[in-house]
Amino acid sequence: MAQMNMKEAIRDAIRVELKNDPNVIVFGEDVGKVGGVFRATEGLQAEFGETRVFDTPLAESAIGGLAVGLGIQGFRPVAEIQFVGFIFEAMDQMFIQAARMRYRSGGRYNSPIVFRTPFGGGVKAAELHTDSLEGLAIQTPGIKVVVPSNPYDAKGLLVSAIRDNDPVFFMEHLNLYHAFRDEVPEDAYTVPIGKAKVVREGKDVTIIAYGLMVHTAVKAAEELEKSGVSAEVIDLRTLLPLDIDTIVASIQKTNRAIVVQEAQKTSGAAAEIIAQINEKAILHLEAPVLRCAGPDTVYPFAQIEDAWLPTTARIVKTVNQVLQF
Amino acid sequence: MSKVSLETPANQTAGHAAHEVRSDNVVPLQVLSPEGEVVNAERMPKLSDDQLKEIMYRMVFTRTWDDRAVNLGRQGRLGFYAPVSGQEATMVGSEYALSKEDFIAPGYRDMPQIVWHGLPLYQAFLYSRGHQHGGQIPEGVNVLMPQIIIGAQILHATGVAMAFKLKGEKRVAITYTGDGGSSEGDFYEGLNFAGSFKLPVIYFVQNNGYAITTPYAKQTGAQSIAHKALAAGIRGLQVDGMDVLAVISAVQEAAEIARNGGGATLIEGLTYRFRPHSMADDTTKYRTKEEEAEWSPRDPLVRFGKYLEKKGLWTDEDTARVKEEAKNAVNEHIKKAEQTEKMTVNGLIDSMFEHTPPHLEEQKADFQ
């Protein structure tokens, strides 16, 4: 066991898989020599060589296409898109070409690719660095969407993603890279894709969240505790496939729920989660399931970011609306 | 097609052939004249009489299959189909110049290349009819399914070439697009990655003068598509795409260079499609009778046929025999396609992922 922050855990996951499997290769803009703009691949080129970890020209679509071509030839690419806003350049290759390869070829070919990308607000970044674009990904058949919230899960989920024989969109929250350290095993281990986790038990209301919002939700739950409200917090960890069973089990106990997401309201994962709750647990609900999310605007300029993003106070308020319904 | 100068560009580096792009001047490589005379013996590919006959066989077969496919389309027995008549030299020739270990990433019109590379014809028909088995490429056949997103295949070939390079295999990837495709961002990105990593890949642009209704001059101000290689630092050359021996010579040379670590080549083949863009297209709205009359004598089958006749290797009876064989083969394969078991929604669901996730398992119940 070692103390690692999420960035170090991610690097460690890539490192153990580079070691375990000679077909794993890592590439993207500036990921080689300097180890990425966030140093998430630091030292890997020095350890494994330039044929395993390398820099590419600045072109996201070609990075995606390179991954698809390498994938059908037996490699297991871990491709990095430097910031989330730049996935638009690579969307055909990620969400059409890689996501459909198995289906279009009737299983003859597949795309065992991980597309890593940093995203997420609260760090005063420039435009199009922090948008929450998971909603675009979860409406894409053929890809899996993973959003870890802590170092332990990040490593285990990334090892699972690299070993998965289908493409995984792996979203790393910028505000969590260096936020805190956790005990992380030094060897390879996996956290299953498609399984949520109850991170705080409660009996009055369920707060469903992912990414940074898990931590904001836990803080809100602590706040609510003071006024005698017991909130259960679920960290989804994977948005596609969604672990609806864990959500339903929690609602059967609490009978009330809200979904917290950093993305604007008409986006993200919340709407789909609520639809599935309606299909599977409506008779257990005492109140409608509400969303706590950003407003339906373009992602805010850095100056008003903190006011735009869901806060502890807004989560508490949304929970109270559900409780008082 | 505009007349091009046969003069050697003034600033051409010594050792580079005239058809290689070096300045604003380009001369298409030609081996046979339209009359079937050898005009460039130096670039004559080394081919035995049997090989020459096999190439003619494949071109006649492909023309007959195209004729039949158009009719089958009208009868509703085929679905999506992009005609190929006129492009037999670029399609058959470029595939013939490679070996079976080499990899093809085709565009949607490039069915002949992947069939001659090993995809059974009935699967090509299934692809046209919209059946998943059409894309289930047999093991050992090194091709991708036809690509609908123009430009995407260019990047896939680039990635495959990167795999060959990383594994130290002396294999080459080839990919095809049309003149319109050379305007896509992915076209440039692919060429540029290949230039940066020195990858063993051939980018073959079949320039038939039109992207659906849009003529070449509206795609670019560049004198040739071959010139676009300069922007990526790879070799570029132009060939007479109605001359199958010139196509073979160009691709063999590019493959040889690629196998020996010399990097990528962009080849522009000047060609013409005798038929519409697709079955939904009407050429009378944008092409003139004069233009068609200008191109029709340049038919690659006529030119190569004349050459073979003079060598005593081919007769009209041979053409008639191959046409008959091709018709029979098409009939047999379309029957096989029609008799292929129908797909099911649940079968499709199961083909999405290696392990079908719970939500998809659940959705199967709606289609029992």
XYZ file of C-alpha atoms in Angstrom:
693
model
C 0.000 0.000 0.000
C 1.090 3.515 -0.723
C -0.372 6.970 -0.262
C -1.362 8.301 -3.677
C -3.381 11.155 -5.011
C -5.702 10.450 -7.962
C -3.173 11.540 -10.569
C -0.545 9.219 -9.098
C -3.065 6.387 -8.912
C -3.894 6.878 -12.599
C -0.222 6.861 -13.516
C 0.244 3.730 -11.424
C -2.643 1.983 -13.208
C -1.132 2.713 -16.613
C 2.283 1.661 -15.342
C 1.127 -1.726 -14.012
C -0.727 -2.444 -17.249
C 2.235 -1.404 -19.435
C 4.159 -3.967 -17.386
C 1.495 -6.677 -17.489
C 0.662 -6.527 -21.167
C 3.092 -5.738 -24.006
C 0.176 -4.698 -26.228
C -0.682 -1.713 -24.027
C 0.546 1.520 -25.613
C 0.084 5.097 -24.489
C -0.021 8.149 -26.722
C -1.399 11.647 -27.082
C -0.269 15.259 -27.099
C 2.719 15.747 -24.751
C 2.179 12.454 -22.905
C 5.638 11.085 -23.732
C 8.726 13.010 -22.806
C 7.193 15.292 -20.162
C 4.450 12.869 -19.141
C 1.391 14.922 -19.949
C 0.223 18.407 -19.034
C -0.849 17.009 -15.629
C 2.085 14.556 -15.428
C -0.340 11.626 -15.355
C 2.073 9.652 -17.569
C 5.287 11.066 -16.082
C 8.257 8.716 -16.185
C 6.473 6.105 -18.266
C 8.355 6.800 -21.486
C 11.659 6.652 -19.616
C 10.665 3.295 -18.126
C 9.003 1.643 -21.148
C 10.520 3.372 -24.176
C 9.270 5.435 -27.060
C 7.534 2.558 -28.817
C 5.202 2.099 -25.835
C 4.664 5.708 -24.726
C 4.869 8.441 -27.337
C 3.878 11.959 -28.304
C 1.697 12.605 -31.341
C 1.134 15.581 -33.618
C -1.583 17.955 -32.430
C -4.697 16.439 -34.015
C -7.367 14.749 -31.902
C -9.209 13.026 -34.729
C -6.001 11.338 -35.857
C -5.234 10.317 -32.262
C -8.628 8.610 -32.181
C -8.155 7.054 -35.616
C -4.665 5.860 -34.731
C -6.161 4.112 -31.696
C -8.820 2.417 -33.839
C -6.260 1.197 -36.393
C -3.904 -0.047 -33.674
C -6.833 -1.658 -31.852
C -7.813 -3.854 -34.786
C -4.197 -5.002 -35.036
C -4.087 -6.331 -31.476
C -2.764 -3.340 -29.557
C -4.513 -1.953 -26.469
C -4.249 1.817 -26.884
C -4.560 4.204 -23.954
C -5.104 7.431 -25.888
C -5.236 10.813 -24.200
C -7.309 13.773 -25.337
C -5.631 16.668 -23.551
C -8.825 18.432 -22.406
C -12.449 17.429 -22.589
C -13.488 20.285 -24.896
C -11.233 18.860 -27.591
C -13.154 15.588 -27.886
C -15.362 17.291 -30.479
C -12.469 16.968 -32.940
C -12.260 13.249 -32.172
C -15.941 12.409 -31.844
C -16.261 10.461 -35.082
C -13.351 8.212 -34.164
C -14.357 7.796 -30.502
C -18.129 7.615 -30.618
C -18.706 6.215 -34.120
C -15.675 4.314 -35.316
C -14.408 2.773 -32.059
C -17.862 2.374 -30.518
C -19.290 0.554 -33.556
C -16.315 -1.568 -34.594
C -17.477 -4.790 -32.909
C -21.076 -4.380 -34.091
C -20.246 -3.396 -37.685
C -17.885 -6.313 -38.097
C -20.107 -8.835 -36.330
C -17.358 -9.413 -33.774
C -14.506 -9.821 -36.277
C -12.822 -6.671 -34.960
C -13.063 -4.774 -31.692
C -11.705 -1.607 -30.151
C -9.958 -2.346 -26.832
C -9.236 1.345 -26.344
C -9.281 3.695 -23.363
C -9.829 7.342 -24.229
C -8.620 9.292 -21.181
C -9.577 12.913 -20.808
C -9.479 15.465 -17.985
C -12.644 17.469 -17.360
C -14.445 19.232 -14.552
C -14.786 22.662 -13.029
C -13.560 24.671 -10.106
C -9.986 25.170 -11.265
C -10.333 28.513 -13.127
C -9.217 26.987 -16.411
C -9.519 28.534 -19.869
C -12.540 28.035 -22.084
C -13.492 24.469 -23.110
C -11.171 22.770 -20.607
C -13.723 21.899 -17.955
C -17.094 21.195 -19.597
C -18.978 18.095 -18.483
C -19.548 16.293 -21.777
C -20.432 12.854 -20.377
C -23.967 13.294 -21.702
C -22.668 13.055 -25.264
C -20.890 9.840 -24.381
C -23.705 8.082 -22.552
C -26.031 8.360 -25.533
C -23.418 6.503 -27.612
C -24.108 2.783 -27.994
C -20.931 0.714 -27.838
C -18.814 2.708 -25.418
C -18.527 2.618 -21.627
C -18.263 5.790 -19.582
C -16.308 5.840 -16.325
C -15.863 8.764 -13.902
C -13.815 7.970 -10.771
C -14.012 10.144 -7.655
C -10.996 8.966 -5.633
C -7.499 7.462 -6.028
C -8.416 3.870 -5.110
C -11.313 3.676 -7.581
C -9.370 5.560 -10.248
C -6.618 2.951 -10.331
C -8.903 -0.065 -10.119
C -11.332 1.298 -12.708
C -8.536 2.269 -15.097
C -6.972 -1.185 -14.871
C -10.438 -2.618 -15.649
C -10.850 -0.164 -18.529
C -7.494 -1.066 -20.069
C -8.354 -4.779 -19.809
C -11.836 -4.287 -21.250
C -12.104 -5.470 -24.849
C -14.502 -2.648 -25.708
C -13.865 1.107 -25.761
C -14.027 3.069 -22.511
C -14.316 6.843 -22.169
C -12.422 7.540 -18.937
C -13.116 10.995 -17.502
C -10.701 12.366 -14.908
C -11.885 15.329 -12.842
C -9.299 18.110 -12.803
C -10.225 19.168 -9.297
C -9.602 15.662 -7.955
C -6.110 15.019 -9.403
C -4.345 16.500 -6.391
C -7.233 16.967 -3.944
C -6.298 14.276 -1.409
C -4.412 11.032 -0.905
C -5.693 7.531 -0.298
C -4.239 4.146 0.513
C -3.736 2.501 -2.877
C -2.342 -1.033 -3.368
C 0.847 -1.039 -5.414
C -0.018 -4.120 -7.444
C -2.647 -4.428 -10.118
C -6.237 -4.762 -8.880
C -9.549 -4.044 -10.495
C -12.708 -2.191 -9.589
C -15.558 -3.515 -11.740
C -16.968 -1.229 -14.433
C -20.739 -0.827 -14.080
C -20.880 -1.008 -10.276
C -21.838 1.952 -8.110
C -20.831 2.320 -4.471
C -22.711 3.550 -1.416
C -20.166 5.925 0.088
C -22.324 7.083 2.992
C -25.250 5.186 4.440
C -28.493 6.947 5.282
C -32.216 6.303 5.583
C -34.140 9.519 4.716
C -32.982 10.458 1.228
C -30.634 9.172 -1.491
C -28.155 11.561 -3.112
C -26.831 10.165 -6.394
C -23.626 11.750 -7.698
C -20.400 11.164 -9.639
C -16.991 12.786 -9.981
C -16.293 15.804 -7.822
C -19.978 16.051 -6.891
C -19.630 12.912 -4.747
C -17.514 14.940 -2.347
C -19.848 17.936 -2.430
C -22.748 15.546 -1.768
C -20.979 13.993 1.226
C -20.394 17.465 2.664
C -24.070 18.260 2.134
C -25.007 15.001 3.888
C -22.868 16.008 6.869
C -24.645 19.345 6.886
C -28.057 17.648 6.735
C -27.089 15.331 9.600
C -26.926 18.375 11.862
C -30.627 19.002 11.246
C -31.441 15.348 11.784
C -31.678 14.273 8.134
C -29.917 11.042 7.281
C -28.762 11.103 3.650
C -27.354 8.149 1.752
C -24.772 9.063 -0.901
C -24.151 6.908 -3.978
C -21.032 7.307 -6.120
C -22.028 5.997 -9.542
C -18.395 5.471 -10.685
C -19.692 4.262 -14.076
C -22.333 6.196 -16.033
C -22.670 3.621 -18.792
C -23.629 0.913 -18.074
C -25.546 2.403 -15.164
C -25.835 0.431 -11.922
C -29.562 0.997 -11.501
C -29.872 -1.877 -8.996
C -27.807 -0.083 -6.353
C -29.908 3.069 -6.882
C -33.211 1.192 -6.637
C -32.092 -0.682 -3.512
C -31.270 2.625 -1.868
C -34.575 4.252 -2.860
C -36.495 1.250 -1.522
C -34.993 2.204 1.832
C -35.125 6.029 1.665
C -38.145 6.603 -0.646
C -36.655 9.901 -1.786
C -33.809 10.857 -4.098
C -31.997 13.651 -5.866
C -29.333 13.493 -8.581
C -26.392 15.890 -8.447
C -24.369 16.649 -11.524
C -21.885 19.306 -12.536
C -23.164 19.367 -16.118
C -25.901 21.783 -17.121
C -29.415 20.558 -16.300
C -30.402 19.465 -19.831
C -27.409 17.199 -20.191
C -25.257 14.804 -18.246
C -26.630 11.643 -16.713
C -29.353 12.882 -14.354
C -32.272 12.730 -16.788
C -31.523 9.125 -17.718
C -31.117 8.125 -14.067
C -34.482 9.679 -13.188
C -36.165 7.960 -16.139
C -34.859 4.595 -14.974
C -35.961 5.283 -11.387
C -39.463 6.039 -12.736
C -39.467 2.749 -14.601
C -38.185 0.639 -11.712
C -39.037 2.273 -8.405
C -41.976 4.645 -8.800
C -44.033 2.856 -6.160
C -41.265 3.434 -3.625
C -41.160 7.203 -4.159
C -42.737 9.665 -1.728
C -41.665 12.642 -3.878
C -40.416 13.346 -7.380
C -36.689 12.880 -7.995
C -35.099 16.325 -8.404
C -31.920 17.421 -10.127
C -29.248 19.662 -8.674
C -27.207 20.803 -11.667
C -25.646 23.730 -13.460
C -27.997 26.061 -15.346
C -28.559 25.541 -19.068
C -25.888 27.953 -20.159
C -22.509 27.596 -21.755
C -19.917 26.631 -19.135
C -19.218 29.828 -17.147
C -16.218 32.090 -17.355
C -13.753 31.369 -14.577
C -14.823 34.421 -12.534
C -18.279 33.030 -11.714
C -17.464 29.323 -11.836
C -17.981 28.757 -8.112
C -21.449 30.312 -8.197
C -22.427 28.290 -11.273
C -21.388 24.831 -10.044
C -23.640 22.936 -7.613
C -22.657 23.799 -4.051
C -23.264 22.136 -0.698
C -25.946 24.743 0.012
C -27.771 24.047 -3.253
C -27.692 20.298 -2.598
C -29.092 20.838 0.926
C -31.809 23.025 -0.551
C -32.745 20.435 -3.178
C -32.886 17.688 -0.539
C -35.161 19.850 1.595
C -37.487 20.381 -1.371
C -37.780 16.626 -1.760
C -38.299 16.093 1.974
C -40.985 18.768 2.173
C -42.844 17.716 -0.965
C -8.979 16.432 -67.581
C -6.648 19.299 -68.355
C -3.540 18.734 -70.440
C -0.402 18.528 -68.344
C 3.065 19.463 -69.423
C 5.522 16.680 -70.117
C 8.427 18.957 -69.340
C 10.491 18.193 -66.300
C 9.988 20.903 -63.713
C 13.030 23.133 -63.452
C 13.581 22.690 -59.727
C 13.100 18.944 -59.750
C 15.670 17.151 -57.641
C 17.875 14.773 -59.576
C 16.799 11.179 -59.213
C 13.120 11.928 -58.914
C 10.880 10.783 -61.732
C 8.754 13.322 -63.566
C 5.485 12.015 -62.126
C 6.606 12.719 -58.569
C 5.326 15.944 -57.140
C 8.178 18.367 -56.628
C 6.847 21.744 -57.668
C 3.676 23.153 -59.130
C 4.073 20.838 -62.071
C 2.974 17.213 -62.266
C 2.964 14.650 -65.043
C 0.775 11.594 -64.643
C 2.640 8.316 -64.883
C 1.604 6.313 -67.921
C 2.829 2.936 -69.147
C 0.323 2.297 -71.935
C -1.041 4.815 -74.413
C -4.809 4.764 -75.004
C -4.020 2.647 -78.071
C -2.388 0.025 -75.906
C 1.185 0.851 -76.939
C 3.953 0.803 -74.347
C 5.073 4.401 -73.897
C 7.209 3.954 -70.800
C 9.048 0.621 -70.875
C 11.095 1.604 -67.817
C 7.979 1.583 -65.663
C 6.558 -1.643 -67.090
C 5.853 -3.868 -64.059
C 7.425 -7.317 -64.173
C 4.436 -9.562 -64.813
C 4.177 -12.992 -66.418
C 1.701 -13.683 -69.234
C -0.527 -15.526 -66.759
C -0.470 -12.570 -64.404
C -1.345 -10.168 -67.221
C -4.295 -12.388 -68.156
C -5.377 -12.600 -64.521
C -5.463 -8.806 -64.269
C -7.639 -8.606 -67.397
C -9.825 -11.393 -66.026
C -10.407 -9.414 -62.826
C -11.179 -6.179 -64.657
C -13.716 -7.813 -66.980
C -15.201 -9.701 -64.032
C -15.512 -6.471 -62.042
C -17.203 -4.651 -64.966
C -19.699 -7.488 -65.381
C -20.378 -7.624 -61.649
C -20.966 -3.845 -61.689
C -23.442 -4.174 -64.592
C -25.273 -6.953 -62.776
C -25.218 -5.140 -59.435
C -26.889 -2.093 -60.954
C -29.657 -4.339 -62.315
C -29.974 -6.227 -59.045
C -30.296 -2.873 -57.323
C -33.148 -1.876 -59.646
C -34.856 -5.182 -58.890
C -34.552 -4.514 -55.173
C -32.250 -7.491 -54.650
C -29.351 -5.242 -53.605
C -29.460 -2.162 -51.399
C -26.803 0.542 -51.141
C -24.484 0.299 -54.111
C -21.828 2.681 -55.474
C -21.033 1.843 -59.136
C -17.419 1.248 -60.160
C -17.381 0.996 -63.979
C -14.480 3.035 -65.335
C -12.414 2.648 -62.171
C -11.344 -0.970 -62.726
C -7.719 -0.016 -63.363
C -7.305 1.878 -60.096
C -9.248 -0.694 -58.079
C -8.057 -4.003 -59.517
C -4.552 -2.737 -60.285
C -3.802 -1.264 -56.870
C -4.976 -4.390 -55.045
C -3.069 -6.659 -57.428
C 0.155 -4.772 -56.714
C 0.036 -5.747 -53.025
C 0.315 -9.041 -51.192
C -2.345 -10.747 -49.104
C -0.575 -9.749 -45.855
C -1.077 -6.101 -46.721
C -4.116 -4.340 -45.278
C -6.912 -2.495 -47.054
C -9.075 0.235 -45.473
C -11.650 0.914 -48.188
C -14.119 3.709 -48.765
C -17.720 2.882 -49.641
C -17.038 2.518 -53.380
C -14.056 0.205 -52.891
C -15.804 -3.158 -52.678
C -13.809 -4.642 -55.620
C -10.487 -4.216 -53.807
C -11.645 -6.055 -50.683
C -13.354 -8.798 -52.694
C -10.181 -9.427 -54.718
C -8.304 -9.359 -51.403
C -10.440 -12.229 -50.129
C -13.905 -11.118 -48.983
C -16.438 -13.579 -50.474
C -18.724 -11.909 -53.038
C -21.909 -12.974 -51.261
C -20.725 -11.054 -48.187
C -20.244 -7.964 -50.348
C -23.859 -8.432 -51.425
C -24.938 -8.871 -47.800
C -23.201 -5.605 -46.924
C -25.157 -3.940 -49.718
C -28.396 -5.454 -48.437
C -27.645 -4.242 -44.883
C -26.854 -7.557 -43.206
C -24.293 -7.785 -40.412
C -22.628 -10.894 -41.871
C -21.438 -8.645 -44.718
C -18.946 -7.088 -42.303
C -17.760 -10.346 -40.728
C -14.473 -10.390 -42.605
C -13.036 -13.936 -42.664
C -9.944 -14.564 -40.522
C -6.798 -14.002 -42.536
C -8.444 -11.569 -44.954
C -6.742 -8.266 -44.172
C -9.424 -5.695 -44.878
C -11.871 -3.467 -43.065
C -15.514 -3.073 -43.978
C -16.291 -0.234 -46.442
C -16.233 3.103 -44.646
C -19.174 5.456 -44.988
C -17.671 8.439 -43.131
C -15.444 9.932 -45.806
C -11.948 10.279 -44.368
C -12.289 8.015 -41.313
C -10.685 5.076 -43.159
C -7.625 7.217 -43.888
C -6.900 7.394 -40.159
C -7.572 3.676 -39.651
C -5.027 2.774 -42.321
C -2.592 5.124 -40.609
C -3.117 3.305 -37.303
C -2.762 -0.107 -38.945
C 0.484 1.068 -40.562
C 1.683 2.226 -37.156
C 0.957 -1.294 -35.828
C 3.031 -2.845 -38.641
C 5.873 -0.488 -37.857
C 5.738 -1.133 -34.097
C 5.704 -4.912 -34.664
C 8.544 -4.701 -37.179
C 6.411 -6.368 -39.855
C 7.174 -5.613 -43.491
C 3.531 -5.031 -44.307
C 1.819 -2.093 -45.919
C -1.614 -0.538 -45.387
C -3.501 1.017 -48.281
C -6.569 3.205 -48.086
C -8.769 4.823 -50.682
C -10.801 7.942 -50.999
C -12.151 10.070 -53.838
C -11.325 13.599 -54.971
C -13.970 15.037 -52.638
C -12.457 13.114 -49.717
C -9.197 14.995 -50.106
C -10.936 18.090 -48.731
C -11.624 16.414 -45.372
C -9.600 17.226 -42.271
C -9.007 13.520 -41.636
C -7.310 13.273 -45.044
C -4.716 15.832 -44.044
C -4.348 14.481 -40.499
C -3.699 10.975 -41.792
C -1.077 12.061 -44.295
C 0.552 14.277 -41.699
C 0.745 11.532 -39.041
C 2.265 9.216 -41.650
C 4.818 11.894 -42.488
C 5.645 12.483 -38.842
C 5.994 8.788 -37.922
C 7.268 7.620 -41.349
C 4.579 4.962 -41.634
C 4.243 2.204 -44.274
C 0.983 3.360 -45.814
C -0.330 4.230 -49.263
C -3.064 6.842 -49.636
C -4.769 6.221 -52.970
C -7.075 8.954 -54.210
C -9.293 7.915 -57.081
C -9.923 11.263 -58.704
C -12.904 10.723 -60.992
C -13.500 14.449 -61.343
C -16.693 14.574 -59.297
C -17.856 14.264 -55.715
C -21.497 13.402 -56.429
C -22.310 16.555 -58.463
C -19.443 18.788 -57.330
C -16.573 19.007 -59.818
C -12.888 18.822 -58.835
C -12.361 22.552 -59.356
C -14.805 23.290 -56.541
C -12.916 21.077 -54.062
C -9.598 22.875 -54.188
C -7.420 25.373 -55.957
C -4.560 22.887 -55.933
C -3.298 21.883 -59.343
C -3.392 18.243 -58.301
C -4.371 16.204 -55.274
C -0.929 14.608 -55.431
C 0.487 18.004 -54.471
C -1.185 17.701 -51.080
C 1.555 15.224 -50.145
C 3.972 18.152 -49.904
C 2.093 19.542 -46.901
C 2.694 16.291 -45.005
C 6.254 15.633 -46.125
C 5.430 12.373 -47.877
C 5.851 11.274 -51.500
C 3.129 12.284 -53.901
C 2.587 11.148 -57.432
C -0.045 11.147 -60.081
C -0.903 8.231 -62.353
C -3.141 7.746 -65.338
C -5.886 5.901 -63.515
C -7.221 4.378 -66.738
C -3.896 2.584 -67.263
C -3.779 -0.515 -65.091
C -0.061 -1.086 -65.654
C 0.761 2.457 -64.528
C -1.349 1.913 -61.395
C 0.417 -1.370 -60.628
C 3.817 0.202 -61.201
C 3.046 3.134 -58.911
C 1.626 1.005 -56.085
C 4.407 -1.590 -56.298
C 6.981 1.163 -56.028
C 5.194 2.856 -53.126
C 4.855 -0.503 -51.329
C 8.524 -1.284 -51.839
C 9.536 2.089 -50.402
C 7.127 1.650 -47.469
C 8.352 -1.887 -46.673
C 11.907 -0.635 -46.553
C 11.205 2.106 -44.068
C 10.849 4.910 -46.617
C 7.437 6.019 -45.402
C 4.153 6.857 -47.034
C 3.064 7.780 -50.551
C 0.013 9.634 -51.780
C -1.034 8.374 -55.213
C -3.607 10.250 -57.238
C -5.181 8.140 -59.975
C -6.957 10.148 -62.679
C -10.045 8.176 -63.565
C -13.701 8.482 -64.507
C -16.830 6.697 -63.375
C -18.990 5.762 -66.325
C -22.023 5.357 -64.108
C -23.694 7.663 -61.567
C -22.274 8.302 -58.086
C -24.909 6.048 -56.553
C -28.173 4.531 -57.650
C -29.944 7.704 -56.511
C -27.806 10.021 -58.649
C -28.574 11.542 -62.077
C -25.445 12.469 -64.056
C -27.375 14.294 -66.788
C -27.864 17.168 -64.357
C -24.121 17.948 -64.105
C -22.198 16.117 -66.817
C -22.171 16.763 -70.553
C -22.424 14.215 -73.358
C -19.188 15.686 -74.733
C -17.339 14.980 -71.523
C -18.594 11.409 -71.420
C -17.642 10.965 -75.072
C -14.155 12.210 -74.262
C -13.664 9.672 -71.493
C -15.348 6.646 -72.995
C -12.441 5.760 -75.377
C -10.099 5.819 -72.388
C -11.894 2.781 -70.914
C -9.228 0.856 -68.983
C -10.546 -2.466 -70.283
C -10.219 -1.316 -73.898
C -6.692 -0.009 -73.455
C -5.353 -3.048 -71.608
C -7.333 -5.343 -73.918
C -5.620 -3.847 -76.973
C -2.215 -4.366 -75.358
C -2.986 -8.007 -74.557
C -4.461 -8.686 -78.008
C -1.281 -7.444 -79.637
C 0.678 -9.821 -77.417
C -1.652 -12.640 -78.421
C -2.848 -13.082 -74.824
C -6.496 -12.048 -75.130
C -9.372 -12.332 -77.609
C -13.001 -11.272 -77.696
C -13.881 -14.891 -76.904
C -11.927 -14.561 -73.667
C -13.961 -11.506 -72.745
C -17.203 -13.339 -73.536
C -16.112 -16.330 -71.456
C -15.186 -14.192 -68.420
C -18.467 -12.288 -68.673
C -20.334 -15.565 -68.599
C -18.327 -16.805 -65.612
C -18.883 -13.529 -63.784
C -22.643 -13.596 -64.426
C -22.844 -17.133 -63.079
C -20.782 -16.214 -60.041
C -22.961 -13.178 -59.327
C -26.115 -15.304 -59.637
C -24.733 -17.919 -57.309
C -23.560 -15.377 -54.722
C -26.723 -13.283 -54.743
C -28.663 -16.502 -54.123
C -26.375 -17.329 -51.224
C -26.859 -13.800 -49.853
C -30.632 -14.090 -50.146
C -30.598 -17.461 -48.402
C -28.523 -16.216 -45.465
C -30.445 -16.461 -42.224
C -32.245 -13.264 -41.250
C -30.793 -11.200 -38.429
C -32.547 -10.713 -35.101
C -32.577 -7.682 -32.821
C -31.345 -9.855 -29.971
C -28.457 -11.036 -32.108
C -27.529 -7.411 -32.762
C -27.767 -6.578 -29.065
C -25.346 -9.389 -28.301
C -22.865 -8.058 -30.853
C -22.454 -4.667 -29.166
C -20.025 -5.703 -26.439
C -17.917 -8.718 -25.541
C -20.094 -9.128 -22.441
C -23.631 -7.790 -22.838
C -24.301 -5.349 -19.968
C -27.438 -5.767 -17.796
C -29.460 -2.936 -19.363
C -29.077 -4.493 -22.809
C -29.853 -7.985 -21.498
C -33.032 -6.521 -20.093
C -33.954 -4.794 -23.360
C -33.852 -8.148 -25.148
C -37.131 -9.072 -23.471
C -38.924 -6.575 -25.727
C -37.863 -8.542 -28.811
C -38.470 -12.181 -27.787
